[in-house]
Every structure is written in structure tokens, then in C-alpha cells.
Amino acid sequence: FLQPEEAAEMDRCVGELQKLVTEGLGAHCSVEQFGSAASGFGTSGADLDVTLVWDGSYEECDAATAVQDLQLLSPALVKHPQFVVIREIYGAKVPILKLRYDARLDVDVSYHNLKALRNTRLLNAYAMLSPALRGVVVAIKLWAKAIGVCGAAERNLSSYTFTLMAIYYMQLHPEVRLPCLPVHAFEFDDSLGWRDPRVQKARMSWRPPSLTLCQLVSGFFHFYAKKFEWGVEVV
């Protein structure tokens, strides 16, 4: 799992970024974490993913606006002693600033990536619901990285995809039956999320499995090797 000192370093990085964003873009723009480090499924050595969000705005922005504001932020990052701008990727569907903080932590900065924030909130609810699921996801991600089959940049399944596969498997496992949480509870900043009555009802009515981590992880591989209908079934 992500270690406490790593989480603390991420918090410091977000704090420094927030200062720069407030100075360059205004007090109504905030730095929000998303991805595995924020969802509860992060592993040690994970990168930090953040996105810049305007208060009260619930719609995705166009790429041109994203590039414009990221370019406004870039000069301040270059001057900052703790940040190094590794790469500016402005031609992508989701423009990204790739940074390094304190010569150790890799950081991806995007702009108004609201879909990623919503997905992270949903995954974090699953992580809070089931510590067993957290263990399964981390174990599978470590396995996938160790044998070189994880990473969308290398045309493999992404870490996010392995997380979704683990959730789906545990929802169908006859001895687990992980609840399916309502996606709409996490749609907007003012959504109740974890406090939503539907989410709490699912939490109260579900009994965590008595299976060991080894049993659950081996079941994951058996499920996708023998039971999942490839080409027909969709996660």
C-alpha cells in the first residue's frame, strides 16, 4: 500500500501547487487529487495525479481552455525550486503537465478533469466499503507490474482497468457479492457520495467475506481464465 510518508509528501506537493494556482489563476481554482493515490488503491511508489478545478463548475472544458490555463501556470512551476517541468503534453485529448516534485515524486497536472474525479470518489467508496477489495487490487496490480503487463502507455491494461476487473469479480463471487454502488451518488461536487443513503444501505446490508486474501486473489485469476466470457461479457 501507499506508505504514510508518501501520502504526506503528496499532501505537501498539493499544498505547493495550490499556492501557485491561487497566485496564477485565482482563489476560485483548486487543486484536486484523483487516481489510485486518492482512491485508496495506491501502491508504494505511485505517481500523483491532480487536476485544476474551478469552483461551482460541473462541466468538462475544451482542450484549448485547458492548454491556455496550464500554460499560464507553467512559468511559475519552472521558477519554483521544488518543481521540475518534465514535459508539456498539450496535443493530447486531456492536456497534461508532467512534473517532478522534490526530485522524487512524479506528478501529472490536468485541467478540469471532472470525470476522473468522479471515478476516484466512486472507487474510494469501494475501498472504504471493503478492505479485502483493497488487498486484492493491490496484490493484482503488483503482480501485473512485476511481469510487465500493466500500463496503457505500453498498450497493456491500465492500473485503473485492473481495479475495475477486481471489483467486477468480487461482485459476482458467490461468497463475496460485493454491492454495486450507485454511480449517481458521486456525480457532482455536492453529491453525498459515501454519505448517500443508498451507499450506506449497501454498506449496512453487506457482510464482508471470510475468505483469505490468497483465496480471493487466486479466485480472480480463475474467474478471468475459466468463467469470464471474453468477447461477450463486459466489465
mmCIF file of C-alpha atoms in Angstrom:
data_model
loop_
_atom_site.group_PDB
_atom_site.id
_atom_site.type_symbol
_atom_site.label_atom_id
_atom_site.label_comp_id
_atom_site.label_asym_id
_atom_site.label_seq_id
_atom_site.Cartn_x
_atom_site.Cartn_y
_atom_site.Cartn_z
ATOM 1 C CA PHE A 1 0.000 0.000 0.000
ATOM 2 C CA LEU A 2 0.925 3.659 -0.236
ATOM 3 C CA GLN A 3 3.088 4.498 2.785
ATOM 4 C CA PRO A 4 2.205 7.317 5.238
ATOM 5 C CA GLU A 5 5.361 9.277 4.384
ATOM 6 C CA GLU A 6 4.484 9.047 0.679
ATOM 7 C CA ALA A 7 0.971 10.327 1.340
ATOM 8 C CA ALA A 8 2.424 13.179 3.414
ATOM 9 C CA GLU A 9 4.765 14.148 0.572
ATOM 10 C CA MET A 10 1.810 14.176 -1.829
ATOM 11 C CA ASP A 11 -0.088 16.470 0.526
ATOM 12 C CA ARG A 12 2.873 18.857 0.644
ATOM 13 C CA CYS A 13 3.088 18.834 -3.144
ATOM 14 C CA VAL A 14 -0.625 19.609 -3.493
ATOM 15 C CA GLY A 15 -0.201 22.461 -1.000
ATOM 16 C CA GLU A 16 2.642 23.996 -3.020
ATOM 17 C CA LEU A 17 0.688 23.607 -6.247
ATOM 18 C CA GLN A 18 -2.345 25.248 -4.664
ATOM 19 C CA LYS A 19 -0.269 28.303 -3.745
ATOM 20 C CA LEU A 20 0.939 28.644 -7.334
ATOM 21 C CA VAL A 21 -2.544 28.110 -8.773
ATOM 22 C CA THR A 22 -4.078 30.692 -6.423
ATOM 23 C CA GLU A 23 -1.438 33.246 -7.427
ATOM 24 C CA GLY A 24 -1.656 32.495 -11.157
ATOM 25 C CA LEU A 25 -5.303 31.608 -11.755
ATOM 26 C CA GLY A 26 -7.189 32.918 -8.720
ATOM 27 C CA ALA A 27 -8.600 31.765 -5.417
ATOM 28 C CA HIS A 28 -11.582 30.041 -7.054
ATOM 29 C CA CYS A 29 -9.389 27.432 -8.756
ATOM 30 C CA SER A 30 -8.435 24.445 -6.607
ATOM 31 C CA VAL A 31 -6.012 21.524 -6.959
ATOM 32 C CA GLU A 32 -7.800 18.186 -6.555
ATOM 33 C CA GLN A 33 -6.229 14.736 -6.301
ATOM 34 C CA PHE A 34 -7.529 11.785 -8.282
ATOM 35 C CA GLY A 35 -6.243 8.383 -9.345
ATOM 36 C CA SER A 36 -5.022 5.456 -7.257
ATOM 37 C CA ALA A 37 -3.302 7.551 -4.574
ATOM 38 C CA ALA A 38 -6.616 9.282 -3.828
ATOM 39 C CA SER A 39 -8.937 6.297 -4.311
ATOM 40 C CA GLY A 40 -7.349 4.093 -1.651
ATOM 41 C CA PHE A 41 -5.898 1.606 -4.133
ATOM 42 C CA GLY A 42 -2.449 3.194 -4.424
ATOM 43 C CA THR A 43 0.758 1.177 -4.156
ATOM 44 C CA SER A 44 4.095 2.330 -2.813
ATOM 45 C CA GLY A 45 5.895 4.439 -5.395
ATOM 46 C CA ALA A 46 2.682 5.619 -7.047
ATOM 47 C CA ASP A 47 2.625 8.847 -9.041
ATOM 48 C CA LEU A 48 0.416 11.774 -8.064
ATOM 49 C CA ASP A 49 -2.448 12.797 -10.359
ATOM 50 C CA VAL A 50 -4.086 16.178 -9.829
ATOM 51 C CA THR A 51 -6.467 18.338 -11.790
ATOM 52 C CA LEU A 52 -7.293 22.052 -11.578
ATOM 53 C CA VAL A 53 -10.985 22.679 -10.912
ATOM 54 C CA TRP A 54 -12.984 25.899 -10.922
ATOM 55 C CA ASP A 55 -15.412 26.195 -8.005
ATOM 56 C CA GLY A 56 -19.030 25.653 -8.968
ATOM 57 C CA SER A 57 -18.303 24.364 -12.477
ATOM 58 C CA TYR A 58 -19.682 20.890 -13.221
ATOM 59 C CA GLU A 59 -18.929 20.567 -16.931
ATOM 60 C CA GLU A 60 -15.808 19.447 -18.767
ATOM 61 C CA CYS A 61 -13.876 22.214 -20.533
ATOM 62 C CA ASP A 62 -12.454 22.207 -24.031
ATOM 63 C CA ALA A 63 -8.800 21.366 -24.684
ATOM 64 C CA ALA A 64 -7.961 24.911 -25.812
ATOM 65 C CA THR A 65 -9.013 26.377 -22.454
ATOM 66 C CA ALA A 66 -7.087 23.683 -20.615
ATOM 67 C CA VAL A 67 -3.921 24.412 -22.573
ATOM 68 C CA GLN A 68 -4.288 28.163 -22.042
ATOM 69 C CA ASP A 69 -4.505 27.889 -18.254
ATOM 70 C CA LEU A 70 -1.812 25.223 -17.967
ATOM 71 C CA GLN A 71 0.486 27.486 -19.973
ATOM 72 C CA LEU A 72 -0.222 30.315 -17.529
ATOM 73 C CA LEU A 73 0.877 28.051 -14.690
ATOM 74 C CA SER A 74 3.997 26.645 -16.357
ATOM 75 C CA PRO A 75 6.374 29.658 -15.880
ATOM 76 C CA ALA A 76 5.736 29.718 -12.115
ATOM 77 C CA LEU A 77 6.479 25.997 -11.930
ATOM 78 C CA VAL A 78 9.759 26.474 -13.797
ATOM 79 C CA LYS A 79 10.842 29.085 -11.241
ATOM 80 C CA HIS A 80 9.783 27.044 -8.208
ATOM 81 C CA PRO A 81 12.782 25.346 -6.506
ATOM 82 C CA GLN A 82 10.903 22.130 -5.702
ATOM 83 C CA PHE A 83 9.344 21.528 -9.118
ATOM 84 C CA VAL A 84 10.866 20.456 -12.415
ATOM 85 C CA VAL A 85 8.735 20.576 -15.567
ATOM 86 C CA ILE A 86 9.495 17.272 -17.291
ATOM 87 C CA ARG A 87 7.164 17.571 -20.254
ATOM 88 C CA GLU A 88 4.270 19.649 -21.545
ATOM 89 C CA ILE A 89 1.756 17.496 -23.429
ATOM 90 C CA TYR A 90 -0.686 19.954 -24.952
ATOM 91 C CA GLY A 91 -1.712 17.964 -28.031
ATOM 92 C CA ALA A 92 -3.376 15.141 -26.086
ATOM 93 C CA LYS A 93 -7.145 14.753 -25.617
ATOM 94 C CA VAL A 94 -6.518 15.614 -21.956
ATOM 95 C CA PRO A 95 -3.605 18.121 -21.884
ATOM 96 C CA ILE A 96 -1.044 17.321 -19.191
ATOM 97 C CA LEU A 97 1.867 18.982 -17.423
ATOM 98 C CA LYS A 98 4.342 16.339 -16.258
ATOM 99 C CA LEU A 99 6.298 17.469 -13.203
ATOM 100 C CA ARG A 100 8.729 16.139 -10.638
ATOM 101 C CA TYR A 101 8.455 17.316 -7.051
ATOM 102 C CA ASP A 102 11.468 17.299 -4.710
ATOM 103 C CA ALA A 103 13.367 15.134 -7.225
ATOM 104 C CA ARG A 104 11.302 12.106 -6.199
ATOM 105 C CA LEU A 105 7.590 12.376 -6.859
ATOM 106 C CA ASP A 106 6.244 12.306 -10.421
ATOM 107 C CA VAL A 107 3.168 14.486 -10.840
ATOM 108 C CA ASP A 108 0.658 14.760 -13.699
ATOM 109 C CA VAL A 109 -1.337 18.001 -13.748
ATOM 110 C CA SER A 110 -4.501 18.164 -15.853
ATOM 111 C CA TYR A 111 -7.273 20.748 -16.090
ATOM 112 C CA HIS A 112 -10.914 20.337 -15.102
ATOM 113 C CA ASN A 113 -10.776 16.547 -15.426
ATOM 114 C CA LEU A 114 -14.111 16.070 -13.679
ATOM 115 C CA LYS A 115 -14.776 12.555 -14.941
ATOM 116 C CA ALA A 116 -11.574 11.334 -13.305
ATOM 117 C CA LEU A 117 -12.574 12.985 -10.020
ATOM 118 C CA ARG A 118 -15.985 11.309 -10.060
ATOM 119 C CA ASN A 119 -14.470 7.909 -10.815
ATOM 120 C CA THR A 120 -11.988 8.367 -7.978
ATOM 121 C CA ARG A 121 -14.763 9.182 -5.500
ATOM 122 C CA LEU A 122 -16.631 6.045 -6.516
ATOM 123 C CA LEU A 123 -13.548 3.847 -6.206
ATOM 124 C CA ASN A 124 -12.711 5.378 -2.839
ATOM 125 C CA ALA A 125 -16.166 4.363 -1.608
ATOM 126 C CA TYR A 126 -15.471 0.779 -2.688
ATOM 127 C CA ALA A 127 -12.114 0.900 -0.873
ATOM 128 C CA MET A 128 -13.830 2.151 2.302
ATOM 129 C CA LEU A 129 -16.530 -0.493 1.963
ATOM 130 C CA SER A 130 -14.149 -3.449 1.646
ATOM 131 C CA PRO A 131 -10.586 -3.669 2.990
ATOM 132 C CA ALA A 132 -10.489 -7.120 1.368
ATOM 133 C CA LEU A 133 -11.035 -5.498 -2.034
ATOM 134 C CA ARG A 134 -8.133 -3.120 -1.377
ATOM 135 C CA GLY A 135 -5.872 -6.087 -0.697
ATOM 136 C CA VAL A 136 -6.968 -7.898 -3.842
ATOM 137 C CA VAL A 137 -6.493 -4.830 -6.056
ATOM 138 C CA VAL A 138 -3.038 -4.012 -4.676
ATOM 139 C CA ALA A 139 -1.890 -7.637 -4.983
ATOM 140 C CA ILE A 140 -3.059 -7.860 -8.601
ATOM 141 C CA LYS A 141 -1.502 -4.510 -9.517
ATOM 142 C CA LEU A 142 1.836 -5.540 -8.004
ATOM 143 C CA TRP A 143 1.699 -8.812 -9.946
ATOM 144 C CA ALA A 144 0.812 -7.037 -13.193
ATOM 145 C CA LYS A 145 3.629 -4.519 -12.791
ATOM 146 C CA ALA A 146 6.143 -7.209 -11.853
ATOM 147 C CA ILE A 147 5.570 -9.192 -15.050
ATOM 148 C CA GLY A 148 5.216 -6.142 -17.278
ATOM 149 C CA VAL A 149 1.541 -6.369 -18.272
ATOM 150 C CA CYS A 150 0.331 -3.126 -16.656
ATOM 151 C CA GLY A 151 0.436 0.294 -18.293
ATOM 152 C CA ALA A 152 -1.717 1.847 -21.010
ATOM 153 C CA ALA A 153 1.329 3.618 -22.486
ATOM 154 C CA GLU A 154 2.787 0.189 -23.317
ATOM 155 C CA ARG A 155 -0.567 -0.954 -24.767
ATOM 156 C CA ASN A 156 -1.326 -3.078 -21.725
ATOM 157 C CA LEU A 157 -4.309 -2.856 -19.410
ATOM 158 C CA SER A 158 -4.117 0.183 -17.151
ATOM 159 C CA SER A 159 -3.957 0.097 -13.376
ATOM 160 C CA TYR A 160 -7.471 1.539 -13.375
ATOM 161 C CA THR A 161 -8.716 -1.331 -15.550
ATOM 162 C CA PHE A 162 -7.275 -3.950 -13.194
ATOM 163 C CA THR A 163 -9.124 -2.202 -10.348
ATOM 164 C CA LEU A 164 -12.432 -2.377 -12.228
ATOM 165 C CA MET A 165 -11.806 -6.043 -13.041
ATOM 166 C CA ALA A 166 -11.265 -6.824 -9.362
ATOM 167 C CA ILE A 167 -14.475 -5.030 -8.352
ATOM 168 C CA TYR A 168 -16.480 -6.864 -11.011
ATOM 169 C CA TYR A 169 -15.036 -10.231 -9.976
ATOM 170 C CA MET A 170 -15.907 -9.642 -6.314
ATOM 171 C CA GLN A 171 -19.415 -8.510 -7.217
ATOM 172 C CA LEU A 172 -20.034 -11.846 -8.950
ATOM 173 C CA HIS A 173 -18.155 -14.072 -6.498
ATOM 174 C CA PRO A 174 -20.856 -16.226 -4.801
ATOM 175 C CA GLU A 175 -19.159 -15.953 -1.392
ATOM 176 C CA VAL A 176 -18.493 -12.218 -1.633
ATOM 177 C CA ARG A 177 -21.299 -10.467 -3.537
ATOM 178 C CA LEU A 178 -19.737 -7.034 -3.218
ATOM 179 C CA PRO A 179 -22.557 -4.463 -3.568
ATOM 180 C CA CYS A 180 -22.888 -2.391 -6.725
ATOM 181 C CA LEU A 181 -22.748 1.216 -5.540
ATOM 182 C CA PRO A 182 -24.921 3.828 -7.315
ATOM 183 C CA VAL A 183 -22.773 5.857 -9.695
ATOM 184 C CA HIS A 184 -25.109 8.861 -9.466
ATOM 185 C CA ALA A 185 -24.183 9.293 -5.798
ATOM 186 C CA PHE A 186 -20.751 10.518 -6.927
ATOM 187 C CA GLU A 187 -21.627 12.608 -9.990
ATOM 188 C CA PHE A 188 -21.122 16.153 -8.678
ATOM 189 C CA ASP A 189 -19.195 18.051 -6.036
ATOM 190 C CA ASP A 190 -22.370 18.466 -3.995
ATOM 191 C CA SER A 191 -23.358 14.797 -4.301
ATOM 192 C CA LEU A 192 -23.448 12.954 -0.994
ATOM 193 C CA GLY A 193 -21.070 10.227 -2.158
ATOM 194 C CA TRP A 194 -20.158 7.949 0.750
ATOM 195 C CA ARG A 195 -22.884 9.583 2.888
ATOM 196 C CA ASP A 196 -25.589 8.883 0.312
ATOM 197 C CA PRO A 197 -28.390 6.796 1.926
ATOM 198 C CA ARG A 198 -28.186 4.246 -0.900
ATOM 199 C CA VAL A 199 -24.461 3.765 -0.306
ATOM 200 C CA GLN A 200 -24.945 3.461 3.454
ATOM 201 C CA LYS A 201 -27.776 0.979 2.961
ATOM 202 C CA ALA A 202 -25.480 -1.167 0.819
ATOM 203 C CA ARG A 203 -22.755 -0.939 3.471
ATOM 204 C CA MET A 204 -25.077 -1.948 6.299
ATOM 205 C CA SER A 205 -26.654 -4.866 4.427
ATOM 206 C CA TRP A 206 -23.407 -6.397 3.153
ATOM 207 C CA ARG A 207 -21.311 -8.833 5.175
ATOM 208 C CA PRO A 208 -17.565 -8.879 4.341
ATOM 209 C CA PRO A 209 -16.269 -12.266 3.166
ATOM 210 C CA SER A 210 -14.399 -14.665 5.427
ATOM 211 C CA LEU A 211 -12.117 -15.758 2.580
ATOM 212 C CA THR A 212 -8.390 -15.089 2.886
ATOM 213 C CA LEU A 213 -6.511 -12.727 0.599
ATOM 214 C CA CYS A 214 -4.815 -15.688 -1.095
ATOM 215 C CA GLN A 215 -8.193 -17.295 -1.799
ATOM 216 C CA LEU A 216 -9.594 -14.081 -3.236
ATOM 217 C CA VAL A 217 -6.571 -13.378 -5.440
ATOM 218 C CA SER A 218 -6.411 -16.949 -6.778
ATOM 219 C CA GLY A 219 -10.159 -16.710 -7.423
ATOM 220 C CA PHE A 220 -9.571 -13.580 -9.510
ATOM 221 C CA PHE A 221 -7.297 -15.472 -11.890
ATOM 222 C CA HIS A 222 -9.627 -18.483 -12.010
ATOM 223 C CA PHE A 223 -12.590 -16.226 -12.781
ATOM 224 C CA TYR A 224 -10.956 -14.485 -15.730
ATOM 225 C CA ALA A 225 -9.307 -17.675 -17.034
ATOM 226 C CA LYS A 226 -12.299 -20.002 -16.780
ATOM 227 C CA LYS A 227 -15.573 -18.171 -16.162
ATOM 228 C CA PHE A 228 -15.449 -14.743 -17.774
ATOM 229 C CA GLU A 229 -16.938 -14.802 -21.286
ATOM 230 C CA TRP A 230 -14.332 -12.929 -23.306
ATOM 231 C CA GLY A 231 -15.827 -11.188 -26.320
ATOM 232 C CA VAL A 232 -19.314 -11.329 -24.818
ATOM 233 C CA GLU A 233 -19.133 -10.136 -21.215
ATOM 234 C CA VAL A 234 -18.203 -6.534 -20.385
ATOM 235 C CA VAL A 235 -16.738 -5.172 -17.138
#
